[in-house]
PDB file of C-alpha atoms in Angstrom:
ATOM      1  CA  MET U   8      88.994 122.876 169.043  1.00 67.00           C
ATOM      2  CA  ASP U   9      85.846 121.740 170.863  1.00 85.00           C
ATOM      3  CA  GLU U  10      84.221 124.966 169.741  1.00 90.00           C
ATOM      4  CA  ALA U  11      85.164 124.234 166.120  1.00 87.00           C
ATOM      5  CA  ARG U  12      83.766 120.704 166.396  1.00 90.00           C
ATOM      6  CA  HIS U  13      80.522 122.034 167.886  1.00 91.00           C
ATOM      7  CA  ALA U  14      80.212 124.728 165.206  1.00 90.00           C
ATOM      8  CA  LEU U  15      80.832 122.271 162.350  1.00 90.00           C
ATOM      9  CA  THR U  16      78.374 119.779 163.841  1.00 91.00           C
ATOM     10  CA  VAL U  17      75.668 122.448 164.143  1.00 90.00           C
ATOM     11  CA  LEU U  18      76.316 123.668 160.588  1.00 89.00           C
ATOM     12  CA  THR U  19      76.221 120.079 159.297  1.00 89.00           C
ATOM     13  CA  ARG U  20      72.879 119.439 160.965  1.00 91.00           C
ATOM     14  CA  LEU U  21      71.506 122.720 159.675  1.00 88.00           C
ATOM     15  CA  ALA U  22      72.662 121.955 156.120  1.00 87.00           C
ATOM     16  CA  GLY U  23      71.168 118.478 156.460  1.00 86.00           C
ATOM     17  CA  ARG U  24      67.757 120.022 157.084  1.00 90.00           C
ATOM     18  CA  ARG U  25      68.200 122.901 154.643  1.00 88.00           C
ATOM     19  CA  PRO U  26      70.563 121.989 151.773  1.00 86.00           C
ATOM     20  CA  GLN U  27      70.982 125.637 150.768  1.00 85.00           C
ATOM     21  CA  GLU U  28      72.830 126.138 154.083  1.00 82.00           C
ATOM     22  CA  ALA U  29      75.742 123.953 152.887  1.00 87.00           C
ATOM     23  CA  LEU U  30      77.284 127.231 151.725  1.00 89.00           C
ATOM     24  CA  ARG U  31      77.869 128.062 155.395  1.00 88.00           C
ATOM     25  CA  LEU U  32      79.870 124.872 155.800  1.00 88.00           C
ATOM     26  CA  GLU U  33      81.941 125.786 152.748  1.00 90.00           C
ATOM     27  CA  GLN U  34      82.568 129.270 154.159  1.00 91.00           C
ATOM     28  CA  ALA U  35      83.599 127.788 157.517  1.00 90.00           C
ATOM     29  CA  LEU U  36      86.143 125.481 155.850  1.00 91.00           C
ATOM     30  CA  SER U  37      87.352 127.772 153.093  1.00 91.00           C
ATOM     31  CA  GLY U  38      91.074 128.404 153.519  1.00 91.00           C
ATOM     32  CA  ARG U  39      91.046 126.473 156.828  1.00 92.00           C
ATOM     33  CA  LEU U  40      91.270 122.868 155.699  1.00 92.00           C
ATOM     34  CA  GLU U  41      94.736 122.336 157.107  1.00 92.00           C
ATOM     35  CA  ARG U  42      93.548 123.472 160.524  1.00 93.00           C
ATOM     36  CA  LEU U  43      89.946 122.190 160.494  1.00 93.00           C
ATOM     37  CA  GLY U  44      90.175 119.245 158.115  1.00 93.00           C
ATOM     38  CA  ARG U  45      90.593 116.582 160.799  1.00 94.00           C
ATOM     39  CA  ILE U  46      87.641 117.927 162.773  1.00 94.00           C
ATOM     40  CA  ALA U  47      85.560 118.151 159.585  1.00 92.00           C
ATOM     41  CA  LEU U  48      86.433 114.533 158.781  1.00 93.00           C
ATOM     42  CA  GLU U  49      85.434 113.426 162.292  1.00 92.00           C
ATOM     43  CA  VAL U  50      82.124 115.286 161.956  1.00 91.00           C
ATOM     44  CA  ALA U  51      81.617 113.686 158.530  1.00 90.00           C
ATOM     45  CA  ILE U  52      82.295 110.229 159.985  1.00 89.00           C
ATOM     46  CA  GLU U  53      79.715 110.884 162.703  1.00 87.00           C
ATOM     47  CA  SER U  54      77.115 112.657 160.568  1.00 83.00           C
ATOM     48  CA  SER U  55      77.893 111.743 156.969  1.00 73.00           C
ATOM     49  CA  ASP U  56      76.427 114.229 154.524  1.00 78.00           C
ATOM     50  CA  PRO U  57      76.368 117.050 153.870  1.00 88.00           C
ATOM     51  CA  MET U  58      79.771 117.384 155.585  1.00 89.00           C
ATOM     52  CA  GLY U  59      81.254 114.550 153.518  1.00 89.00           C
ATOM     53  CA  ARG U  60      80.214 116.177 150.229  1.00 90.00           C
ATOM     54  CA  VAL U  61      81.347 119.611 151.356  1.00 91.00           C
ATOM     55  CA  LEU U  62      84.701 118.300 152.548  1.00 92.00           C
ATOM     56  CA  GLU U  63      85.250 116.547 149.194  1.00 92.00           C
ATOM     57  CA  ARG U  64      84.229 119.653 147.222  1.00 91.00           C
ATOM     58  CA  MET U  65      86.463 121.970 149.292  1.00 92.00           C
ATOM     59  CA  LEU U  66      89.502 119.688 149.068  1.00 93.00           C
ATOM     60  CA  ARG U  67      89.148 119.463 145.288  1.00 93.00           C
ATOM     61  CA  GLN U  68      88.363 123.163 144.881  1.00 93.00           C
ATOM     62  CA  GLU U  69      91.389 124.204 146.919  1.00 93.00           C
ATOM     63  CA  ASP U  70      93.486 121.315 145.536  1.00 93.00           C
ATOM     64  CA  ASN U  71      94.814 121.037 149.077  1.00 91.00           C
ATOM     65  CA  LEU U  72      97.448 118.300 149.030  1.00 93.00           C
ATOM     66  CA  VAL U  73      98.696 119.160 152.513  1.00 94.00           C
ATOM     67  CA  ALA U  74      95.265 118.756 154.133  1.00 94.00           C
ATOM     68  CA  ALA U  75      94.565 115.560 152.166  1.00 95.00           C
ATOM     69  CA  THR U  76      97.893 114.081 153.222  1.00 95.00           C
ATOM     70  CA  ALA U  77      97.074 114.827 156.854  1.00 95.00           C
ATOM     71  CA  LEU U  78      93.602 113.276 156.520  1.00 95.00           C
ATOM     72  CA  VAL U  79      94.300 110.127 154.543  1.00 95.00           C
ATOM     73  CA  GLY U  80      95.559 108.162 157.556  1.00 93.00           C
ATOM     74  CA  HIS U  81      92.379 108.963 159.485  1.00 93.00           C
ATOM     75  CA  LEU U  82      89.916 107.639 156.924  1.00 92.00           C
ATOM     76  CA  PRO U  83      87.944 104.608 158.027  1.00 90.00           C
ATOM     77  CA  ARG U  84      88.968 101.502 156.097  1.00 86.00           C
ATOM     78  CA  ASP U  85      85.443 100.782 154.920  1.00 84.00           C
ATOM     79  CA  THR U  86      83.099 103.709 154.661  1.00 81.00           C
ATOM     80  CA  THR U  87      79.813 103.889 152.837  1.00 81.00           C
ATOM     81  CA  ALA U  88      78.929 107.413 153.890  1.00 79.00           C
ATOM     82  CA  LEU U  89      82.259 108.955 152.855  1.00 88.00           C
ATOM     83  CA  ARG U  90      83.030 107.081 149.640  1.00 90.00           C
ATOM     84  CA  GLU U  91      83.456 110.172 147.463  1.00 90.00           C
ATOM     85  CA  ALA U  92      85.307 112.149 150.130  1.00 91.00           C
ATOM     86  CA  ALA U  93      87.607 109.159 150.691  1.00 94.00           C
ATOM     87  CA  VAL U  94      88.335 109.068 146.945  1.00 95.00           C
ATOM     88  CA  ALA U  95      89.170 112.780 146.894  1.00 95.00           C
ATOM     89  CA  ILE U  96      91.354 112.602 149.993  1.00 95.00           C
ATOM     90  CA  THR U  97      93.247 109.541 148.796  1.00 96.00           C
ATOM     91  CA  GLU U  98      93.655 110.916 145.279  1.00 95.00           C
ATOM     92  CA  LEU U  99      95.102 114.221 146.490  1.00 96.00           C
ATOM     93  CA  ALA U 100      97.352 112.538 149.052  1.00 96.00           C
ATOM     94  CA  GLN U 101      98.636 110.144 146.398  1.00 95.00           C
ATOM     95  CA  ARG U 102      99.563 113.063 144.158  1.00 94.00           C
ATOM     96  CA  ALA U 103     101.662 114.520 146.992  1.00 94.00           C
ATOM     97  CA  ALA U 104     103.307 111.245 148.023  1.00 93.00           C
ATOM     98  CA  THR U 105     106.704 110.009 146.877  1.00 89.00           C
ATOM     99  CA  GLY U 106     108.455 106.649 146.816  1.00 83.00           C
ATOM    100  CA  PRO U 107     106.722 103.516 148.062  1.00 83.00           C
ATOM    101  CA  GLN U 108     104.022 105.578 149.822  1.00 88.00           C
ATOM    102  CA  ARG U 109     102.881 106.803 146.424  1.00 89.00           C
ATOM    103  CA  HIS U 110     102.354 103.187 145.327  1.00 87.00           C
ATOM    104  CA  VAL U 111     100.498 102.281 148.522  1.00 89.00           C
ATOM    105  CA  LEU U 112      98.151 105.240 148.049  1.00 93.00           C
ATOM    106  CA  ALA U 113      97.567 104.328 144.396  1.00 92.00           C
ATOM    107  CA  LEU U 114      96.399 100.892 145.551  1.00 91.00           C
ATOM    108  CA  GLU U 115      94.193 102.449 148.214  1.00 93.00           C
ATOM    109  CA  LEU U 116      92.784 104.859 145.636  1.00 95.00           C
ATOM    110  CA  SER U 117      91.930 101.956 143.359  1.00 93.00           C
ATOM    111  CA  GLU U 118      90.103 100.203 146.203  1.00 93.00           C
ATOM    112  CA  ARG U 119      88.223 103.361 147.119  1.00 94.00           C
ATOM    113  CA  LEU U 120      87.231 103.944 143.484  1.00 94.00           C
ATOM    114  CA  SER U 121      85.883 100.423 143.357  1.00 92.00           C
ATOM    115  CA  ALA U 122      83.845 101.015 146.515  1.00 91.00           C
ATOM    116  CA  ALA U 123      82.478 104.218 144.986  1.00 91.00           C
ATOM    117  CA  GLY U 124      81.378 102.301 141.888  1.00 91.00           C
ATOM    118  CA  GLU U 125      83.940 103.870 139.547  1.00 91.00           C
ATOM    119  CA  ARG U 126      85.047 100.525 138.115  1.00 91.00           C
ATOM    120  CA  ASP U 127      86.721 101.729 134.904  1.00 91.00           C
ATOM    121  CA  ARG U 128      88.724 104.379 136.713  1.00 94.00           C
ATOM    122  CA  CYS U 129      89.560 101.839 139.415  1.00 92.00           C
ATOM    123  CA  LEU U 130      91.039  99.541 136.773  1.00 92.00           C
ATOM    124  CA  GLU U 131      93.023 102.388 135.213  1.00 93.00           C
ATOM    125  CA  VAL U 132      94.503 103.439 138.577  1.00 94.00           C
ATOM    126  CA  ALA U 133      95.243  99.804 139.565  1.00 92.00           C
ATOM    127  CA  ALA U 134      97.021  99.134 136.274  1.00 91.00           C
ATOM    128  CA  GLN U 135      99.084 102.301 136.532  1.00 91.00           C
ATOM    129  CA  GLY U 136      99.855 101.685 140.209  1.00 88.00           C
ATOM    130  CA  CYS U 137     100.924  98.094 139.591  1.00 86.00           C
ATOM    131  CA  ALA U 138     103.129  99.079 136.631  1.00 88.00           C
ATOM    132  CA  ALA U 139     104.728 101.951 138.569  1.00 87.00           C
ATOM    133  CA  LEU U 140     105.429  99.701 141.552  1.00 84.00           C
ATOM    134  CA  LEU U 141     107.027  97.025 139.382  1.00 83.00           C
ATOM    135  CA  ALA U 142     109.199  99.672 137.699  1.00 86.00           C
ATOM    136  CA  ASP U 143     110.387 101.016 141.056  1.00 84.00           C
ATOM    137  CA  PRO U 144     113.356  98.915 142.210  1.00 80.00           C
ATOM    138  CA  GLN U 145     112.984 100.061 145.823  1.00 78.00           C
ATOM    139  CA  ALA U 146     109.260  99.363 146.064  1.00 75.00           C
ATOM    140  CA  ASN U 147     109.150  96.060 144.216  1.00 70.00           C
ATOM    141  CA  GLN U 148     111.480  94.533 146.809  1.00 77.00           C
ATOM    142  CA  ASP U 149     108.577  94.646 149.255  1.00 80.00           C
ATOM    143  CA  LEU U 150     106.875  91.334 148.561  1.00 83.00           C
ATOM    144  CA  ARG U 151     103.736  92.166 150.553  1.00 85.00           C
ATOM    145  CA  LEU U 152     103.284  95.409 148.617  1.00 84.00           C
ATOM    146  CA  THR U 153     103.884  93.640 145.310  1.00 85.00           C
ATOM    147  CA  ALA U 154     101.395  90.897 146.207  1.00 86.00           C
ATOM    148  CA  ARG U 155      98.834  93.493 147.260  1.00 85.00           C
ATOM    149  CA  ALA U 156      99.333  95.356 143.980  1.00 85.00           C
ATOM    150  CA  HIS U 157      98.655  92.206 141.975  1.00 83.00           C
ATOM    151  CA  ASN U 158      95.628  91.404 144.131  1.00 85.00           C
ATOM    152  CA  VAL U 159      94.154  94.916 143.696  1.00 88.00           C
ATOM    153  CA  TYR U 160      94.755  94.761 139.947  1.00 87.00           C
ATOM    154  CA  ALA U 161      93.143  91.308 139.685  1.00 87.00           C
ATOM    155  CA  ALA U 162      90.128  92.533 141.681  1.00 87.00           C
ATOM    156  CA  ALA U 163      89.793  95.562 139.390  1.00 89.00           C
ATOM    157  CA  LEU U 164      89.908  93.283 136.324  1.00 89.00           C
ATOM    158  CA  ARG U 165      87.271  91.040 137.886  1.00 89.00           C
ATOM    159  CA  ASP U 166      85.048  94.060 138.674  1.00 86.00           C
ATOM    160  CA  VAL U 167      84.906  94.993 134.994  1.00 82.00           C
ATOM    161  CA  GLY U 168      84.239  91.421 133.893  1.00 84.00           C
ATOM    162  CA  ARG U 169      87.715  90.581 132.598  1.00 81.00           C
ATOM    163  CA  TYR U 170      87.874  87.311 134.518  1.00 71.00           C
ATOM    164  CA  ASP U 171      90.395  85.550 132.283  1.00 75.00           C
ATOM    165  CA  GLN U 172      92.915  88.347 132.676  1.00 73.00           C
ATOM    166  CA  ALA U 173      92.300  88.445 136.427  1.00 60.00           C
ATOM    167  CA  LEU U 174      93.435  84.830 136.683  1.00 62.00           C
ATOM    168  CA  GLU U 175      96.724  85.396 134.831  1.00 65.00           C
TER     169      GLU U 175
END
């Protein structure tokens, strides 16, 4: 896997200097996200774009829920360089998740959307996630998760200027 890391790093640097070369990154990852996704994410964390953009585009293009699920736990908590890739990874992983994990990922998706500046979508996901969690008898027994859901929803309301509702 060191060879794969080296190759992806070289291709990322090349595409950084010559944007038209991003196609080579796409070709390297195409159909290989389950095997190379973790390495691509590590390269993206180290180098940022264009690997971050390419990783996001390939995950969405292939609609690869398995790769996204494997990657979501390796995303840095706060990431400026990978905001859009983090949204794509979390969104796809959330679609594949079940039970309480689905609710946790909905909350993470809302936070990542907020960080990416997608405030309206953040609010929509937070509202849906909070409602789904409260409707799930198994999940709403987890007081920390329930408190986090309310906090994320209140933050999303605040972000769109609905301060009165955020205080309710």
